[in-house]
PDB file of C-alpha atoms and ligand atoms in Angstrom:
ATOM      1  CA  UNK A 196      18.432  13.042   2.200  1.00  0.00           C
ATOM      2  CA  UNK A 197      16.618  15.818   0.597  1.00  0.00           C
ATOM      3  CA  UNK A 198      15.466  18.317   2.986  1.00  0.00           C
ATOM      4  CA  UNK A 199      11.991  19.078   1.740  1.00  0.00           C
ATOM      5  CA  UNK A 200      10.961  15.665   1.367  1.00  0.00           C
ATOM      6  CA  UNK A 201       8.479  14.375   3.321  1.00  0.00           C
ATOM      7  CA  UNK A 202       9.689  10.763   3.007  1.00  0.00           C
ATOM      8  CA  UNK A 203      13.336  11.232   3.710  1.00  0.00           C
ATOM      9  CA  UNK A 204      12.324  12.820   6.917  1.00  0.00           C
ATOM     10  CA  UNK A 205       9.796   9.706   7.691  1.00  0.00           C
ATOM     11  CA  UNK A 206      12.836   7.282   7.407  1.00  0.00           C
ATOM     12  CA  UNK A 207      14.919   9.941   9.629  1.00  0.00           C
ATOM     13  CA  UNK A 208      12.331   9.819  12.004  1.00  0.00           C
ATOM     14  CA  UNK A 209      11.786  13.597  11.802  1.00  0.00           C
ATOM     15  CA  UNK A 210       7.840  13.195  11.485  1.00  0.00           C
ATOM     16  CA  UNK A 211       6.119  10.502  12.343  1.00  0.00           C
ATOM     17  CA  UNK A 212       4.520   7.358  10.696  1.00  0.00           C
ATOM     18  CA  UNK A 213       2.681   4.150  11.223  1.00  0.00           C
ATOM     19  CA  UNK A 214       5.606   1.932  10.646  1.00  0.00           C
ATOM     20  CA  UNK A 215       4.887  -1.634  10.086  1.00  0.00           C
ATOM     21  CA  UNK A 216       8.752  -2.737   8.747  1.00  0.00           C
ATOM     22  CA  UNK A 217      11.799  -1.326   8.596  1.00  0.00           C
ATOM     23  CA  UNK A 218      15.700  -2.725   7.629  1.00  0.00           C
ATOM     24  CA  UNK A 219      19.059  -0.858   6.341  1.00  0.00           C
ATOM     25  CA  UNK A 220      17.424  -0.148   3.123  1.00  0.00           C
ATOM     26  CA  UNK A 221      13.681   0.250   3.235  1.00  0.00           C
ATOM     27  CA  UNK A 222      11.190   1.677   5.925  1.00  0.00           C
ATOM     28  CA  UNK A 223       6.997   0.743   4.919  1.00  0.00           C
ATOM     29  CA  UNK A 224       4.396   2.269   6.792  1.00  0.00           C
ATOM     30  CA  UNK A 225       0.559   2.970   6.303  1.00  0.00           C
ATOM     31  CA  UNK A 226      -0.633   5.564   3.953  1.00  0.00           C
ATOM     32  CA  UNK A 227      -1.815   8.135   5.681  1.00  0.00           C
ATOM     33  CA  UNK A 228      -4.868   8.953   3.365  1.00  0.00           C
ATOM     34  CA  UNK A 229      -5.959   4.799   2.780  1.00  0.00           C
ATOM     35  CA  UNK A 230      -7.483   4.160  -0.414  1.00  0.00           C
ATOM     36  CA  UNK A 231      -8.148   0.024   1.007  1.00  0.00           C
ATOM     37  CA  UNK A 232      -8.524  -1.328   4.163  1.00  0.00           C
ATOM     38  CA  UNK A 233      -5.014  -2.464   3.995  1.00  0.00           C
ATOM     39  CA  UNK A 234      -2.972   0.419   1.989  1.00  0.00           C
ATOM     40  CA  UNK A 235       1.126   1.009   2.697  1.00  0.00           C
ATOM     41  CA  UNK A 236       3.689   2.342   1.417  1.00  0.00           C
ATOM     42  CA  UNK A 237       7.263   0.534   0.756  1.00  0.00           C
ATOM     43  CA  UNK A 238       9.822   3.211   0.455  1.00  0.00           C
ATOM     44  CA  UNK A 239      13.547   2.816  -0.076  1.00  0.00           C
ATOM     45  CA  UNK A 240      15.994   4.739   2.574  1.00  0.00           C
ATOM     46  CA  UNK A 241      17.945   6.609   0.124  1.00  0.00           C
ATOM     47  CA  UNK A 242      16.300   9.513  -1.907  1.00  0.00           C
ATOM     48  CA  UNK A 243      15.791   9.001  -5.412  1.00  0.00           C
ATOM     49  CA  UNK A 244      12.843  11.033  -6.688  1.00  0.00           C
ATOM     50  CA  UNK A 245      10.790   8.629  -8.847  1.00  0.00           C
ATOM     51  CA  UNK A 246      11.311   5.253 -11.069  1.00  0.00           C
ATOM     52  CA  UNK A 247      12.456   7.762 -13.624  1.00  0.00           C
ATOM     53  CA  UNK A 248      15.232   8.677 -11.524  1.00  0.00           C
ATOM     54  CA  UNK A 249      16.446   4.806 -10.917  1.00  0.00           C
ATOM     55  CA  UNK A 250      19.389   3.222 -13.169  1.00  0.00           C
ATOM     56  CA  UNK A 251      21.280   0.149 -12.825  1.00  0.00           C
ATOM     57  CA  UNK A 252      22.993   0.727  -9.268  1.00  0.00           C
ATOM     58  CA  UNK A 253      19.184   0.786  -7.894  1.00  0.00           C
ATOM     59  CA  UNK A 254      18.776  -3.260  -9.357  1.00  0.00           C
ATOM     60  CA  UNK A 255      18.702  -4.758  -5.967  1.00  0.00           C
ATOM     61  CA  UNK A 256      16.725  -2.307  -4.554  1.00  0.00           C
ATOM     62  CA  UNK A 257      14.378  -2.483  -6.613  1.00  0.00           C
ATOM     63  CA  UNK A 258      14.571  -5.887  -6.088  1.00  0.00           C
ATOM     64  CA  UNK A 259      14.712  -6.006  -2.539  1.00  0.00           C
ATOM     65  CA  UNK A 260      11.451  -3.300  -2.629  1.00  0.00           C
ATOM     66  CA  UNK A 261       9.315  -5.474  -4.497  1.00  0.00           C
ATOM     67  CA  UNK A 262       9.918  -8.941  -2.859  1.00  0.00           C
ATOM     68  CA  UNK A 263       8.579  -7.040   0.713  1.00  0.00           C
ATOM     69  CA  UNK A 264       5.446  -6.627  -1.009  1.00  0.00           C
ATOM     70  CA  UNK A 265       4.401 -10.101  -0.925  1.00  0.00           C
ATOM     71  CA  UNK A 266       5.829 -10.724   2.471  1.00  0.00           C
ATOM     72  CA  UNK A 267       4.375  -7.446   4.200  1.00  0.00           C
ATOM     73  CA  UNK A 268       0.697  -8.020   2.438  1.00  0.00           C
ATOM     74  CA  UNK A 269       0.965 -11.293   4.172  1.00  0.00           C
ATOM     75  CA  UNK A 270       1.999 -10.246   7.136  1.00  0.00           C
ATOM     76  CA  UNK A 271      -1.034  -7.618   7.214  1.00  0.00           C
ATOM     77  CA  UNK A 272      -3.305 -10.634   6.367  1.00  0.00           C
ATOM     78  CA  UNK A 273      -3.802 -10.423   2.788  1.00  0.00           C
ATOM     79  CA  UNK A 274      -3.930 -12.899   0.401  1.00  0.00           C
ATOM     80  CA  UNK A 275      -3.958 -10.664  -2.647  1.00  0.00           C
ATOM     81  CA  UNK A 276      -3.177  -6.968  -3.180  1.00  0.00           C
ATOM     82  CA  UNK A 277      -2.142  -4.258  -6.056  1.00  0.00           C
ATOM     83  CA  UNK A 278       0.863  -2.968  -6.490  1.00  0.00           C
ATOM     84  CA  UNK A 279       0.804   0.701  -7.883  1.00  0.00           C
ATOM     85  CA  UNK A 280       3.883   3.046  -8.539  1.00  0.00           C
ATOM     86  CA  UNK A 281       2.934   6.650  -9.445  1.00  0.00           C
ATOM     87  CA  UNK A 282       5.545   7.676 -11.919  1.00  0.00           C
ATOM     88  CA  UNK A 283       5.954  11.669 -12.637  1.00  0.00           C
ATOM     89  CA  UNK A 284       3.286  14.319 -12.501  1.00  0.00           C
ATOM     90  CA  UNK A 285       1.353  12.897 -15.527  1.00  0.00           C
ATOM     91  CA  UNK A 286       1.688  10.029 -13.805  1.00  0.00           C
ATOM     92  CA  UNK A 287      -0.259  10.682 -10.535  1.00  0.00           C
ATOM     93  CA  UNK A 288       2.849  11.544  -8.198  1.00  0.00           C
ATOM     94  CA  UNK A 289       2.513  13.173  -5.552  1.00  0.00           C
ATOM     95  CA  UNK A 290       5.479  13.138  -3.314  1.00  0.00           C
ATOM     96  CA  UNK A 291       8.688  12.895  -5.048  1.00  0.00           C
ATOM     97  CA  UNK A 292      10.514   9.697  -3.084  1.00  0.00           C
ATOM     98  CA  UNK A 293      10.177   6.439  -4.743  1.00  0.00           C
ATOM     99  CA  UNK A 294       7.621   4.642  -3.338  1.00  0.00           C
ATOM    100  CA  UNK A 295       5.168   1.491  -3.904  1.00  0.00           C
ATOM    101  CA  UNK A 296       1.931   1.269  -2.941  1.00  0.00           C
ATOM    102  CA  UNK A 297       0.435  -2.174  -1.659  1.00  0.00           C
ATOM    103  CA  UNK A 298      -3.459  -2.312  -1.172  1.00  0.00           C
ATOM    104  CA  UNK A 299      -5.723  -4.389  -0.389  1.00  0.00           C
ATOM    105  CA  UNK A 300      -8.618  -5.759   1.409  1.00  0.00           C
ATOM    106  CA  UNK A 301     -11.330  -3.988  -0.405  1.00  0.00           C
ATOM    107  CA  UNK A 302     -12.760  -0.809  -0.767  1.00  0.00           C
ATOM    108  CA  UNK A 303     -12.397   1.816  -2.869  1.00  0.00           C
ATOM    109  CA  UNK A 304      -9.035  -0.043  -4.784  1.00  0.00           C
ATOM    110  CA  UNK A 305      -8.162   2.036  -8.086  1.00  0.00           C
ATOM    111  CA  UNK A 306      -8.562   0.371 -10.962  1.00  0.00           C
ATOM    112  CA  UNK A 307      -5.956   1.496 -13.295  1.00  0.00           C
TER     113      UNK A 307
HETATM  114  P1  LIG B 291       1.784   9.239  -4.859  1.00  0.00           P
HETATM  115  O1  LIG B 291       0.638   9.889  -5.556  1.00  0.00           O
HETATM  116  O2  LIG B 291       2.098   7.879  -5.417  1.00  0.00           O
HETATM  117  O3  LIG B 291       2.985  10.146  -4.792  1.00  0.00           O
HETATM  118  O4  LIG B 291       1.262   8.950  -3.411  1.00  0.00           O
HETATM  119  C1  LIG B 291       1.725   9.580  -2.270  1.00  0.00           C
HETATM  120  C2  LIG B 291       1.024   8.924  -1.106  1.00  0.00           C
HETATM  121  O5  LIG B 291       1.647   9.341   0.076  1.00  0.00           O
HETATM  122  C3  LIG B 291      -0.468   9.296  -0.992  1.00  0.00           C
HETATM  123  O6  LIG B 291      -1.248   8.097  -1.020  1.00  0.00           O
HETATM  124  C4  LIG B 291      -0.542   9.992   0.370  1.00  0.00           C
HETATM  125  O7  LIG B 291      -1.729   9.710   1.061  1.00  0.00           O
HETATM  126  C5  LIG B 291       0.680   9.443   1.083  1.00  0.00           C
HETATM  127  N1  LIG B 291       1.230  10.299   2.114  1.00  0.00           N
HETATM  128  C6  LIG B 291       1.508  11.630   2.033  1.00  0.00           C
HETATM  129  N2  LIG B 291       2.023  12.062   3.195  1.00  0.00           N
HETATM  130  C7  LIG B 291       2.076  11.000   4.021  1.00  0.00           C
HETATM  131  C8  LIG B 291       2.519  10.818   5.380  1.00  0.00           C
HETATM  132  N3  LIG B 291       3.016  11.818   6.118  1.00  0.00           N
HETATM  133  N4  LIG B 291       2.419   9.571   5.904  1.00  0.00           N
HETATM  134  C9  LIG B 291       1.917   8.548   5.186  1.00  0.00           C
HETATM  135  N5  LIG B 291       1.507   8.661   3.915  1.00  0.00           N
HETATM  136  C10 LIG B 291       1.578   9.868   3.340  1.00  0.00           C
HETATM  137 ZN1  LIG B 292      13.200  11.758   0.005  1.00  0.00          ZN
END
């Protein structure tokens, strides 16, 4: 856990969030700003602060991260969404947890 991050203290339950799943290794809940109807966020448990920061011990997390996608967007009744992962500041991140995006259901979806 790092103690200034927002995320690690979502999946310690330390501030609250719309949770729709949640195992061992992953917690997802709804962004809390939505740029879709649909728009979560699929966040692994342990801190690491971007894709940048991920080597080969995060393989099956990575993995495991991006096969909920599919599941989750079908579970919120989607049958298409993006995927988007903000990488670094130049890339658009924000909070400094790896995280994926999943949106969908129209409106407002970026298009790059
Ligand atoms: P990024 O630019 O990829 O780092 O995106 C961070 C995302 O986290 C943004 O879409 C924010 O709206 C979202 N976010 C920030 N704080 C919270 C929170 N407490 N609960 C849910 N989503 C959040
Ligand atoms: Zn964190």
């Amino acid at each position: 856990m790092s103690v200034d991050c927002i995320f690690c203290k979502i999946v310690h339950g330390t501030i609250p969030s719309k949770k729709i799943y949640e195992d061992d290794d992953v917690i997802a809940f709804n962004d809390i700003n939505p740029s879709a109807k649909v728009h979560f966020l699929i966040v692994p448990k342990v801190h690491v602060d971007s894709l940048m920061g991920c080597e080969a011990q995060h393989q099956a997390l990575l993995g495991k991260v991006l096969l909920l996608a599919p599941r989750l967007a079908k579970e919120q009744g989607l049958a298409g969404f993006k995927t988007l992962i903000n990488t670094g500041k130049e890339g658009g991140q924000e909070v400094f947890h790896l995280h994926v995006h999943v949106l969908g259901g129209g409106y407002k979806l970026p298009q790059n």
